[in-house]
Short mmCIF file of C-alpha atoms in Angstrom, two decimals:
data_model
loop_
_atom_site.label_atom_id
_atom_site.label_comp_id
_atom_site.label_asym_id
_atom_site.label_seq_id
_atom_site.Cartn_x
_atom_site.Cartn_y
_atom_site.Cartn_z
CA UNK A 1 32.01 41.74 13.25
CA UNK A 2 28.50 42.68 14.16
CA UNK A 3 26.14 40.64 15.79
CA UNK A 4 23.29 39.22 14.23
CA UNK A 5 20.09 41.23 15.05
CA UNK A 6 17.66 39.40 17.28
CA UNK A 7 14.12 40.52 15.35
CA UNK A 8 11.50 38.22 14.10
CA UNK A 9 13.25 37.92 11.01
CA UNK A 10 16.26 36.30 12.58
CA UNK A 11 14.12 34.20 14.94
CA UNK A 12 11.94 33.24 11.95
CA UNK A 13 8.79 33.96 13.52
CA UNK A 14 5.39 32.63 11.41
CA UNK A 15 4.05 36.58 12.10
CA UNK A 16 6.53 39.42 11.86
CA UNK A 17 5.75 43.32 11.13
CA UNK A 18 9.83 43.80 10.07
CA UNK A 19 8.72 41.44 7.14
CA UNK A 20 5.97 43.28 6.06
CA UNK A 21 7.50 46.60 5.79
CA UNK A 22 10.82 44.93 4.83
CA UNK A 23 9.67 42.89 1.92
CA UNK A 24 6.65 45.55 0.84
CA UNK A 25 8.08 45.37 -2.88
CA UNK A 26 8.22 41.66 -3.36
CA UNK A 27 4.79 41.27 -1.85
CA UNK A 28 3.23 44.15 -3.86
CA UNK A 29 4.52 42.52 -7.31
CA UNK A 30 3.21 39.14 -6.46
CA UNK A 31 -0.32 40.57 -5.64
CA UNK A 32 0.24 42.21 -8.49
CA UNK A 33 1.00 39.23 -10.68
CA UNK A 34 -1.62 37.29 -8.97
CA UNK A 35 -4.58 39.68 -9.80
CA UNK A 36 -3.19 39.58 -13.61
CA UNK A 37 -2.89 36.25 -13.68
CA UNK A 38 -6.33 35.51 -12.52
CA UNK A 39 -8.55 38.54 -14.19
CA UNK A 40 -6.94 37.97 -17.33
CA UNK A 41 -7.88 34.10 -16.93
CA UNK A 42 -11.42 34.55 -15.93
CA UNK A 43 -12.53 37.44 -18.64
CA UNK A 44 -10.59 34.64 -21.34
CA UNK A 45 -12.94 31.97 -19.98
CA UNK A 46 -16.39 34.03 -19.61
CA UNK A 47 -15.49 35.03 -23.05
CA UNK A 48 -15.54 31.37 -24.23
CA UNK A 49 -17.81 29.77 -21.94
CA UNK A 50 -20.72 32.58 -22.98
CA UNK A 51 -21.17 31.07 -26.79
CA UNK A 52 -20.41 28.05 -25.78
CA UNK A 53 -23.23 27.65 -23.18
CA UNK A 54 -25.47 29.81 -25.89
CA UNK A 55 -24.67 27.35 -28.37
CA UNK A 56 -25.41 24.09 -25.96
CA UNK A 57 -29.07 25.87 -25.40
CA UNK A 58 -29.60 26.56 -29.22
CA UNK A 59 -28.34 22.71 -30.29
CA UNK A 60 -29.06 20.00 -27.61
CA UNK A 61 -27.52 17.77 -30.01
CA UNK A 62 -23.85 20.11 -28.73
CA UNK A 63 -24.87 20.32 -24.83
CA UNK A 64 -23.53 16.45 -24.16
CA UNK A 65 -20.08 17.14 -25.42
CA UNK A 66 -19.71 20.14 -24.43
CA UNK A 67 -20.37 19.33 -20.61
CA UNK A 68 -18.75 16.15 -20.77
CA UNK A 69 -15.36 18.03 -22.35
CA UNK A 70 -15.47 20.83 -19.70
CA UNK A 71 -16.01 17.76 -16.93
CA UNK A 72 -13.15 16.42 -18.36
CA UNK A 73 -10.79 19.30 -18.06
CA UNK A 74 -12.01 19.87 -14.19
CA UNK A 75 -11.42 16.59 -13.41
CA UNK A 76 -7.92 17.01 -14.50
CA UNK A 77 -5.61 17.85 -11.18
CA UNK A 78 -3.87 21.66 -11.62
CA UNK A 79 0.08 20.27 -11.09
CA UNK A 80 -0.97 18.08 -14.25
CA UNK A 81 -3.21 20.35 -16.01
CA UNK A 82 0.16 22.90 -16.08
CA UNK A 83 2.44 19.82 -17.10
CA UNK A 84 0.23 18.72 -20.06
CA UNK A 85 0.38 22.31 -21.32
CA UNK A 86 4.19 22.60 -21.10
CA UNK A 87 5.06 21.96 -24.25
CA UNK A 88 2.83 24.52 -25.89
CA UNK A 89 3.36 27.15 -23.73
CA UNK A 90 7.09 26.65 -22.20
CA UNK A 91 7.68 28.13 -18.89
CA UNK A 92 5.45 31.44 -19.29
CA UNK A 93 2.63 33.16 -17.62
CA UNK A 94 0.50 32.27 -20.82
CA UNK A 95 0.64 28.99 -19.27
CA UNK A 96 -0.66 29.41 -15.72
CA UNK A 97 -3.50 31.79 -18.03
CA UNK A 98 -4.63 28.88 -20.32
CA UNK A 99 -4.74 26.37 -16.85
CA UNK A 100 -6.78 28.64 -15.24
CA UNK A 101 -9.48 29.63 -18.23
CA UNK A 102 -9.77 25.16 -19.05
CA UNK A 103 -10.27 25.10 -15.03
CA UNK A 104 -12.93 28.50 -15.12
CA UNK A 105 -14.21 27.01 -18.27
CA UNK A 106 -16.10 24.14 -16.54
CA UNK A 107 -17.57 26.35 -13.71
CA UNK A 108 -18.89 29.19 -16.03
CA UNK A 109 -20.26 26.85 -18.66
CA UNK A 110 -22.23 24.65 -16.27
CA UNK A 111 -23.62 27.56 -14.39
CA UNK A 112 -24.59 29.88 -17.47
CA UNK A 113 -26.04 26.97 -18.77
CA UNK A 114 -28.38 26.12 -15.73
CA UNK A 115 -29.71 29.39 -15.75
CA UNK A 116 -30.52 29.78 -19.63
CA UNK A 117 -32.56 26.60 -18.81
CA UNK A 118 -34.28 28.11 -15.96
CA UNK A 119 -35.47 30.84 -17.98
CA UNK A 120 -39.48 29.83 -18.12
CA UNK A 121 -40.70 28.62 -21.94
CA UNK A 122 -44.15 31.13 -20.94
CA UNK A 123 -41.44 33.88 -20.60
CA UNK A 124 -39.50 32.98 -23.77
CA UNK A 125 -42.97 32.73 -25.54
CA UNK A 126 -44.29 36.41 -24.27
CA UNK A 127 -41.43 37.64 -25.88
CA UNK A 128 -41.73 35.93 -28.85
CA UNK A 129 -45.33 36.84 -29.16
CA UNK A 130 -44.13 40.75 -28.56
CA UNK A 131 -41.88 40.00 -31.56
CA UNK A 132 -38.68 39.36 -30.74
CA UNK A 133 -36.17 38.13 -32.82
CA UNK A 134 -34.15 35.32 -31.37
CA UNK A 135 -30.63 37.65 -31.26
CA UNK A 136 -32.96 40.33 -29.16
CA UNK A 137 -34.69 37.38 -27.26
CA UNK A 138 -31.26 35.84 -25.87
CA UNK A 139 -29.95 39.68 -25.00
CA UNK A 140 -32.77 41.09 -23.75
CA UNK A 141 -34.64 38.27 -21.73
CA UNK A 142 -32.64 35.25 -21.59
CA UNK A 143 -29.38 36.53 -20.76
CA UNK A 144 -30.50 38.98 -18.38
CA UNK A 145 -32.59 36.35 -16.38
CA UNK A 146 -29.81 33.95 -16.53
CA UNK A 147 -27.49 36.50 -14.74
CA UNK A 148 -27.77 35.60 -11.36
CA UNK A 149 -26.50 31.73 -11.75
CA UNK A 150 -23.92 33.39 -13.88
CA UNK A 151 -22.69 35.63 -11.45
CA UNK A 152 -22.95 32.27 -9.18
CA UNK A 153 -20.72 30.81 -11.63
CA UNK A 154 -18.37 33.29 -12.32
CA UNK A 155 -17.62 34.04 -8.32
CA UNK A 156 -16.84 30.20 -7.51
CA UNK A 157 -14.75 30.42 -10.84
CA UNK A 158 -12.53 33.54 -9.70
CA UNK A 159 -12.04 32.37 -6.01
CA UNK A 160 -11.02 29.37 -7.39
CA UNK A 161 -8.46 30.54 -9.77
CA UNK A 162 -6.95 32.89 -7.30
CA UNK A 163 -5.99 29.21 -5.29
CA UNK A 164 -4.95 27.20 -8.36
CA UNK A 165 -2.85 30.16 -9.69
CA UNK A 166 -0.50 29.40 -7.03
CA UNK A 167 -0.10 25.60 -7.91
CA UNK A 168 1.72 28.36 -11.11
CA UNK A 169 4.96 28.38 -9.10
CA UNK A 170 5.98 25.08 -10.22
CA UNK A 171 6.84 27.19 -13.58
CA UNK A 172 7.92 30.42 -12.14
CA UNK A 173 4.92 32.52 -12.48
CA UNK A 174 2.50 31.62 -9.42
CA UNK A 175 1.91 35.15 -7.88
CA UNK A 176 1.58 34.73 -4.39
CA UNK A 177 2.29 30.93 -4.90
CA UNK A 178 5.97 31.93 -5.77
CA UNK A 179 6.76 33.24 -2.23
CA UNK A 180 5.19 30.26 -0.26
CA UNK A 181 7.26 28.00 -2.79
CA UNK A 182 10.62 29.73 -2.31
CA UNK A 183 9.22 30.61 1.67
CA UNK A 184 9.56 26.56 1.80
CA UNK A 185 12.76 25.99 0.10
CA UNK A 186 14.70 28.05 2.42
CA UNK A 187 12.01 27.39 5.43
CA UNK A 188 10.59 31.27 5.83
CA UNK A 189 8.21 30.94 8.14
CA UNK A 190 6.59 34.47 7.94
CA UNK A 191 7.05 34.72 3.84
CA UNK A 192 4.89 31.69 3.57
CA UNK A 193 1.87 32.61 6.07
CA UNK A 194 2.29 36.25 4.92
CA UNK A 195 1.95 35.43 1.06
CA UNK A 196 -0.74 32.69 2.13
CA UNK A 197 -3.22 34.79 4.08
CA UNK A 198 -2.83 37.45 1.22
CA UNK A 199 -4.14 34.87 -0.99
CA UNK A 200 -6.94 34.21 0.86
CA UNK A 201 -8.02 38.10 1.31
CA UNK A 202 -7.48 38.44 -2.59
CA UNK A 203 -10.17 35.54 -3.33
CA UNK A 204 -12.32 37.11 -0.46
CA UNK A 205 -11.61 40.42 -1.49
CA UNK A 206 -12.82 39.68 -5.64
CA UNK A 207 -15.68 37.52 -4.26
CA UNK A 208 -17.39 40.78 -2.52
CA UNK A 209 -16.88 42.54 -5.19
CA UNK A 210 -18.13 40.07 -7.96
CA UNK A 211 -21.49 39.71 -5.02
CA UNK A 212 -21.55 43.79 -5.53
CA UNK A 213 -21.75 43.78 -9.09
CA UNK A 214 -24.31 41.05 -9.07
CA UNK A 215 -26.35 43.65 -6.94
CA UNK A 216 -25.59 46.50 -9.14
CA UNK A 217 -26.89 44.37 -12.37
CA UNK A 218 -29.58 42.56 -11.10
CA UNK A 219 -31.34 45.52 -8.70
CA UNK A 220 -35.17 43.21 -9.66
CA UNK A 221 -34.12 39.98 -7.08
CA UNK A 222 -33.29 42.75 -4.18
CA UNK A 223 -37.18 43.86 -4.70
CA UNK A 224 -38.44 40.57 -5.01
CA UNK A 225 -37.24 39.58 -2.09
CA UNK A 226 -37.90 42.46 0.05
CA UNK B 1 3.60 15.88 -31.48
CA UNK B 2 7.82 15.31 -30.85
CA UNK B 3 7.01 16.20 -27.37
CA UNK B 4 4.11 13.50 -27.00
CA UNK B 5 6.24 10.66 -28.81
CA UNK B 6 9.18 11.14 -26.28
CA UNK B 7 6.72 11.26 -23.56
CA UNK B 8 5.42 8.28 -24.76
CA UNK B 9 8.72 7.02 -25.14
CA UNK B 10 9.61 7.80 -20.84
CA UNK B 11 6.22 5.59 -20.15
CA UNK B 12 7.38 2.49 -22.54
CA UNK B 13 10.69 2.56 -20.66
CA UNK B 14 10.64 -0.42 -18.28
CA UNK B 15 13.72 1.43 -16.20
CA UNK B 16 10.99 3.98 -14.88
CA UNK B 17 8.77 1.51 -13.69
CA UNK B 18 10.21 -0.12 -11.04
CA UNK B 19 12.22 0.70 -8.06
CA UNK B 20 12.28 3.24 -5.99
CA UNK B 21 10.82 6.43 -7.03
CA UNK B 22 9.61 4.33 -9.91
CA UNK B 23 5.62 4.47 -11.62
CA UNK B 24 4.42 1.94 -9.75
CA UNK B 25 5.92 2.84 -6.02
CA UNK B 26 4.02 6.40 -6.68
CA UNK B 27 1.28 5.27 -8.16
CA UNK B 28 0.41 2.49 -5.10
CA UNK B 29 1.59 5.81 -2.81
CA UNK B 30 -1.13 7.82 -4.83
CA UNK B 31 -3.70 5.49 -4.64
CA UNK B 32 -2.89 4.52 -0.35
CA UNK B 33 -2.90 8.28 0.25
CA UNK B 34 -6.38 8.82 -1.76
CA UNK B 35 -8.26 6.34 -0.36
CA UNK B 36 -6.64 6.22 3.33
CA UNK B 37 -7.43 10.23 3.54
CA UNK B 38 -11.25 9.73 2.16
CA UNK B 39 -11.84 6.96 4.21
CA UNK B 40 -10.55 9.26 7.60
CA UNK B 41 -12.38 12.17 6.13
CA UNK B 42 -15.75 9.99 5.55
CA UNK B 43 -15.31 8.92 9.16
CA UNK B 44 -15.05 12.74 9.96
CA UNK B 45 -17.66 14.26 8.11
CA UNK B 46 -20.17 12.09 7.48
CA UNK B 47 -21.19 11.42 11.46
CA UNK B 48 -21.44 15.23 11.67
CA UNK B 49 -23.10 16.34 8.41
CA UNK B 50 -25.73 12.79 9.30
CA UNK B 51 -26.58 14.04 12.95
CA UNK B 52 -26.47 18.52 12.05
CA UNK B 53 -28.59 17.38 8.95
CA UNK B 54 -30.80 15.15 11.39
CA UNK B 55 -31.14 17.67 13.80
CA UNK B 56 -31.60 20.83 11.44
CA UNK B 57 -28.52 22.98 12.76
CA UNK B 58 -25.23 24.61 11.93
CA UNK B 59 -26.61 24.68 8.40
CA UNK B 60 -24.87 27.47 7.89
CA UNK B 61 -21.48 26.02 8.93
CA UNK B 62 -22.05 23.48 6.64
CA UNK B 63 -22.57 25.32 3.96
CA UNK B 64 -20.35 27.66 4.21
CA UNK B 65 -17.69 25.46 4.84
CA UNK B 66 -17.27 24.64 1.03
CA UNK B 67 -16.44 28.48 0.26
CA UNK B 68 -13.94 28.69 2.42
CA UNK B 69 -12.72 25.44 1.36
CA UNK B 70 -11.93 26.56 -2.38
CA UNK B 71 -11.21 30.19 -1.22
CA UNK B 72 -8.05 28.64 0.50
CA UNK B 73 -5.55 27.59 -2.03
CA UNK B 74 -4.35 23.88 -1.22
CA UNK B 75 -0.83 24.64 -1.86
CA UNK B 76 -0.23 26.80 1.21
CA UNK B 77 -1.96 24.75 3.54
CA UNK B 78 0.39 22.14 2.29
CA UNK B 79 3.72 24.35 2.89
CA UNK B 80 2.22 26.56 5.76
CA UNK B 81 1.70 22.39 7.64
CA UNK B 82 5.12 21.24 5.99
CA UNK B 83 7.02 24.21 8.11
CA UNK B 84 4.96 23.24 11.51
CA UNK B 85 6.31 20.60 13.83
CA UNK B 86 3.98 18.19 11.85
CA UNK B 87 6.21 18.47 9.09
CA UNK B 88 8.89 16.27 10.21
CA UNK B 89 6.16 13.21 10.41
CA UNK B 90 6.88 11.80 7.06
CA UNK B 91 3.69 12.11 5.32
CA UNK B 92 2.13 13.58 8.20
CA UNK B 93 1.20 17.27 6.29
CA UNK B 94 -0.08 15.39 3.21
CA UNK B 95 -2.52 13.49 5.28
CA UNK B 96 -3.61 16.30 7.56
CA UNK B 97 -4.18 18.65 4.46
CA UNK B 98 -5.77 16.02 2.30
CA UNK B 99 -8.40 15.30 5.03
CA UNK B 100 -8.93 19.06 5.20
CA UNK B 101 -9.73 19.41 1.77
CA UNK B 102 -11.92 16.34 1.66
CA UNK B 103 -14.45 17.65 4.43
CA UNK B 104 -16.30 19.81 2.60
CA UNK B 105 -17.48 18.57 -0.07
CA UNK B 106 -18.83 15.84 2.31
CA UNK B 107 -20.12 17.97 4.58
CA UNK B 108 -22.25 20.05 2.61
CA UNK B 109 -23.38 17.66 0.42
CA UNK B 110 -24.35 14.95 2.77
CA UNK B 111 -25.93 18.26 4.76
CA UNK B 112 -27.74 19.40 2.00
CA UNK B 113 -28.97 15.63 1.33
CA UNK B 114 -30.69 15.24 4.79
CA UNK B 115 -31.98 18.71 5.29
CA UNK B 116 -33.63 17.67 1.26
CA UNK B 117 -35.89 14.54 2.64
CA UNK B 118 -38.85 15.04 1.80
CA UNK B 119 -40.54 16.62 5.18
CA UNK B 120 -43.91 15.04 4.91
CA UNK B 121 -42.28 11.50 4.89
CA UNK B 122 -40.28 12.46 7.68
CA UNK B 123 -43.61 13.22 9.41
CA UNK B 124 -45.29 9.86 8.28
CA UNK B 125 -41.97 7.78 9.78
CA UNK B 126 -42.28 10.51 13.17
CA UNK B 127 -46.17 9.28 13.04
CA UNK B 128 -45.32 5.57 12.22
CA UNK B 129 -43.62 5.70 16.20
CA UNK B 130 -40.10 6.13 14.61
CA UNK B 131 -37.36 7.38 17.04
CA UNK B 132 -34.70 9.82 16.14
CA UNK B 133 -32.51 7.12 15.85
CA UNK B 134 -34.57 4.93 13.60
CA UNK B 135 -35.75 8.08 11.56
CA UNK B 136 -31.99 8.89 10.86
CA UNK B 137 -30.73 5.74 9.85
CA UNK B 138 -34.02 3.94 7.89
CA UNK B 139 -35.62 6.98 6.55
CA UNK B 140 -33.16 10.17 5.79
CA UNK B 141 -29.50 8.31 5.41
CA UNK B 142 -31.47 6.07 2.37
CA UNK B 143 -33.14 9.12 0.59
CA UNK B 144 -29.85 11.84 1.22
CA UNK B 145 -27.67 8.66 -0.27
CA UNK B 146 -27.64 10.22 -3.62
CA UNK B 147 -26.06 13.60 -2.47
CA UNK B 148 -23.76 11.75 0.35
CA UNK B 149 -22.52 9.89 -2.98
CA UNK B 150 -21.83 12.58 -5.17
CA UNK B 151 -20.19 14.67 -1.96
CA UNK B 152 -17.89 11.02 -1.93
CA UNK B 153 -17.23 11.89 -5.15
CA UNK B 154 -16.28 15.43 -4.83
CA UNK B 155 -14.27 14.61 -2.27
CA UNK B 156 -12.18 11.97 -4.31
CA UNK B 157 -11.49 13.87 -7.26
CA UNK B 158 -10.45 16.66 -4.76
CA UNK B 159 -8.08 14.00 -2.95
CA UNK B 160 -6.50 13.01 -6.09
CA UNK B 161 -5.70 16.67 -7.55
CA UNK B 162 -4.14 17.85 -3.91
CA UNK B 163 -2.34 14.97 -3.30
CA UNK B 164 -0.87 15.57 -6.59
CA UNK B 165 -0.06 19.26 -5.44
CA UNK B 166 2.01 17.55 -1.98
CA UNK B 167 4.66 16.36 -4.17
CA UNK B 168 5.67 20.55 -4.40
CA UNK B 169 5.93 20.38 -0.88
CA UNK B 170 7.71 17.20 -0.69
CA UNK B 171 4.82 14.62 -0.19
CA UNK B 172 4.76 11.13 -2.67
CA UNK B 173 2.93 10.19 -5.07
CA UNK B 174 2.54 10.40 -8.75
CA UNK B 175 3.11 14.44 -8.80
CA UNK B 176 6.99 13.69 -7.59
CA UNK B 177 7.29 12.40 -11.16
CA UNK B 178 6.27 15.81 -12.51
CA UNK B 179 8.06 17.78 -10.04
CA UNK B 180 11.17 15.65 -10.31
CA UNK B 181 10.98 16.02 -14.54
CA UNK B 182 10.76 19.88 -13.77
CA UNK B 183 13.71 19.35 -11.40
CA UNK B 184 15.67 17.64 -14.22
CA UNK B 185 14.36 19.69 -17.13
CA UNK B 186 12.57 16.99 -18.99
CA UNK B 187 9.85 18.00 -20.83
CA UNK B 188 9.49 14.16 -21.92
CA UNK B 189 8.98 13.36 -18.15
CA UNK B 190 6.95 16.14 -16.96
CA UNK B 191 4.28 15.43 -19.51
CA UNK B 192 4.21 11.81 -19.12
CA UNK B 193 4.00 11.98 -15.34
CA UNK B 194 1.03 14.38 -16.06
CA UNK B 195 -0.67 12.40 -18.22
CA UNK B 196 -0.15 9.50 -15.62
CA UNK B 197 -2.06 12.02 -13.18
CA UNK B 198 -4.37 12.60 -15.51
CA UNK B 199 -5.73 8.97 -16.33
CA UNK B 200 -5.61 8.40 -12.34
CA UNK B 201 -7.91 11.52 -12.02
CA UNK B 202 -10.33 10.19 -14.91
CA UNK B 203 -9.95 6.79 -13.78
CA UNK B 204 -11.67 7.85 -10.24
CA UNK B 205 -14.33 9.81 -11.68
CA UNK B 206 -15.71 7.11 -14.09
CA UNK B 207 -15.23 4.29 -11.03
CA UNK B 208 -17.68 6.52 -9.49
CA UNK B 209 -19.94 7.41 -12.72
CA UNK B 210 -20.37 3.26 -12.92
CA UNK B 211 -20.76 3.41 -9.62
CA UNK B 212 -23.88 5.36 -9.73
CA UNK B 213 -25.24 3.71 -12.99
CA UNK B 214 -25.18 0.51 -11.39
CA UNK B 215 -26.72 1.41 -8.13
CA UNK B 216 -30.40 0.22 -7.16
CA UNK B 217 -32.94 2.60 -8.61
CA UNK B 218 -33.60 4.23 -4.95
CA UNK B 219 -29.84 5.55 -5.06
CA UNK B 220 -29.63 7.14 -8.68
CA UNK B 221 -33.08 8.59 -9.03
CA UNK B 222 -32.42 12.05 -7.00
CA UNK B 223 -28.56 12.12 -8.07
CA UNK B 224 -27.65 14.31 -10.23
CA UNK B 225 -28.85 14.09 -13.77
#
């Protein structure tokens, strides 16, 4: 019988380099399954939240319900907001994806909304006086100057799906959240600070880029300000 | 709609009220841990955010402090402080992450507040003879007490959704009801302990929505509209 090898692994150290290049699969798939998770929850969301915060500027009568419905799905804790949708979804990924677009929802919706509203009536009235249409109004000037609290919104929205997707483990598809939950079942130390500083670059990581692409759209508020 | 009758069914049942590990033991643990964590986490925050907003510093620190805050997923910090030393404390993790999470919003908000008095009455009270002190307490605490409220409420909506997450790393409250239906494969008693979660959550906010309706004028008319 061989001896047990004395490495961080066997001494269960919270930092260990053997991990990393001994587990590089398993950590590669949950990144993986993280990013999917969130991207594919976020684009779902932005691609409700847009009409829906067009529609709440076109109708006041629609704004009240709709932020008051969106408030009510945020206010809604993650573990539950999963549970509730269990017996639609079963134990899937489309699960931890429809959590994460009610929760991105709120965020978008709120923020797209503030900045249609910011958009100045003189602007709105230039336009229409150049003779725009209200379908080339909204594209052209409203959208466009409602872009930067959008981006606001969307960036708060992705960094925080990438930490509620983990709350996903609870059914099996949590990304990164899956190897901190079984890291704490069977008390691995250096799984669950590995998988949980990961999850931190990945919502740092999509942050600077979302602030990038912000830049890259919106090139008139770097001269403005310069 | 089966689902929702048999979940209904698991809340009518008497059995799963009482005793141990029953509704109403996790619901008084939910409801201890909420308001015993914001109450340590006012005590924390507010003194600093009160006396950096006072003094015009850190602002960046306590502004900042909210990204970070949401860009570090509450589930790990529960796990990462369940595996420390701390963890064999009982509810010790639960507490120490809960107050975490409860900071920021406080902390920026009640920041944000202060640093948003108007400055010109700041300079009447300074010209009235007012000390720092005096300035602090009877002019900027008053007029920030909008934001420090709706950073209060931040903060308790927050409490209630992560102390919901602790019961995945082994903490009470009414999330061991989910976690134990998911345990025991009981779709039934996942979904009712969720919606019991739920109506706690919505519960909270609207005790602070009244809150604010019924507050003198001076407290609502900056809050958010």
């Amino acid at each position: 019988m061989t001896a047990p090898p004395d490495d961080c692994l066997a001494r269960n150290e919270w930092i260990c380099g053997k991990y990393l290049s001994t587990r590089r699969d398993i950590l590669v798939d949950a990144v993986l399954q993280h990013l999917e998770l969130t991207a594919l929850s976020v684009v779902l969301a932005l691609a409700i939240a847009l009409p829906l915060a067009v529609l709440a500027r076109r109708w006041s009568l629609a704004a009240g319900p709709v932020l008051a419905l969106t408030t009510v799905l945020y206010t809604i804790p993650s573990l539950a907001m999963y549970s509730l949708l269990l017996p639609v979804y079963g134990l899937s990924s489309t699960l931890v994806v429809a959590g994460l677009v009610l929760y991105s929802l709120t965020l978008l919706v709120r923020n797209i909304l503030a900045g249609l509203r910011a958009v100045p009536e003189e602007t709105r009235q230039a336009a229409r006086g150049l003779g725009y249409g209200p379908i080339r109004l909204l594209l052209t000037v409203e959208l466009p100057l409602a872009l930067p609290a959008a981006m606001a919104g969307l960036r708060i929205a992705t960094v925080s799906a990438v930490s509620l997707a983990t709350v996903g483990a609870i059914v099996g598809f949590g990304g990164l959240g899956n190897l901190i939950y079984s890291g704490m079942n069977t008390y691995f130390k250096a799984q669950v600070l590995t998988a949980s500083v990961l999850c931190v670059l990945v919502a740092v990581l999509a942050d600077l880029l979302l602030l990038g692409v912000q830049r890259l759209l919106t090139p008139w508020t770097r001269a403005a300000r310069s | 709609m089966k689902t929702l009758a048999d979940a209904w069914d698991w809340l009518a049942d008497s059995a799963h009220w009482a005793g141990d590990g029953g509704i109403w033991q996790r619901l008084t643990q939910h409801l201890v841990l909420t308001v015993v964590c914001l109450l340590i986490a006012c005590l924390v925050a507010l003194p600093v955010a009160l006396v950096l907003g006072h003094l015009g510093r850190g602002g960046a620190l306590a502004v900042n402090i909210s990204n970070v805050g949401r860009a570090v997923p509450t589930f790990a910090v529960l796990v990462l402080l369940l595996l420390t030393p701390l963890g064999r404390w009982g509810e010790g993790p639960t507490v120490v992450a809960l107050v975490l999470f409860a900071v920021p919003p406080l902390l920026t908000n009640a920041y944000v507040g202060m640093r948003g008095v108007d400055r010109s009455v700041v300079q009447a009270a300074r010209g009235m003879g007012m000390t720092g002190p005096q300035l602090l307490w009877r002019v900027e605490a008053p007029l920030a007490l909008p934001l420090i409220m709706s950073g209060v409420r931040l903060a308790a909506v927050q409490l209630v959704a992560t102390a919901t997450i602790a019961a995945l790393a082994g903490g009470g409250g009414l999330g061991r009801i989910i976690t134990a239906g998911f345990n025991l494969a009981s779709t039934p008693q996942v979904v009712a302990g969720a919606v019991l979660v739920a109506v706690f959550a919505l519960l909270v906010e609207g005790l602070f929505e009244i809150a604010e309706r019924f507050a003198p004028g001076r407290a609502r008319r900056n809050g958010k509209g």
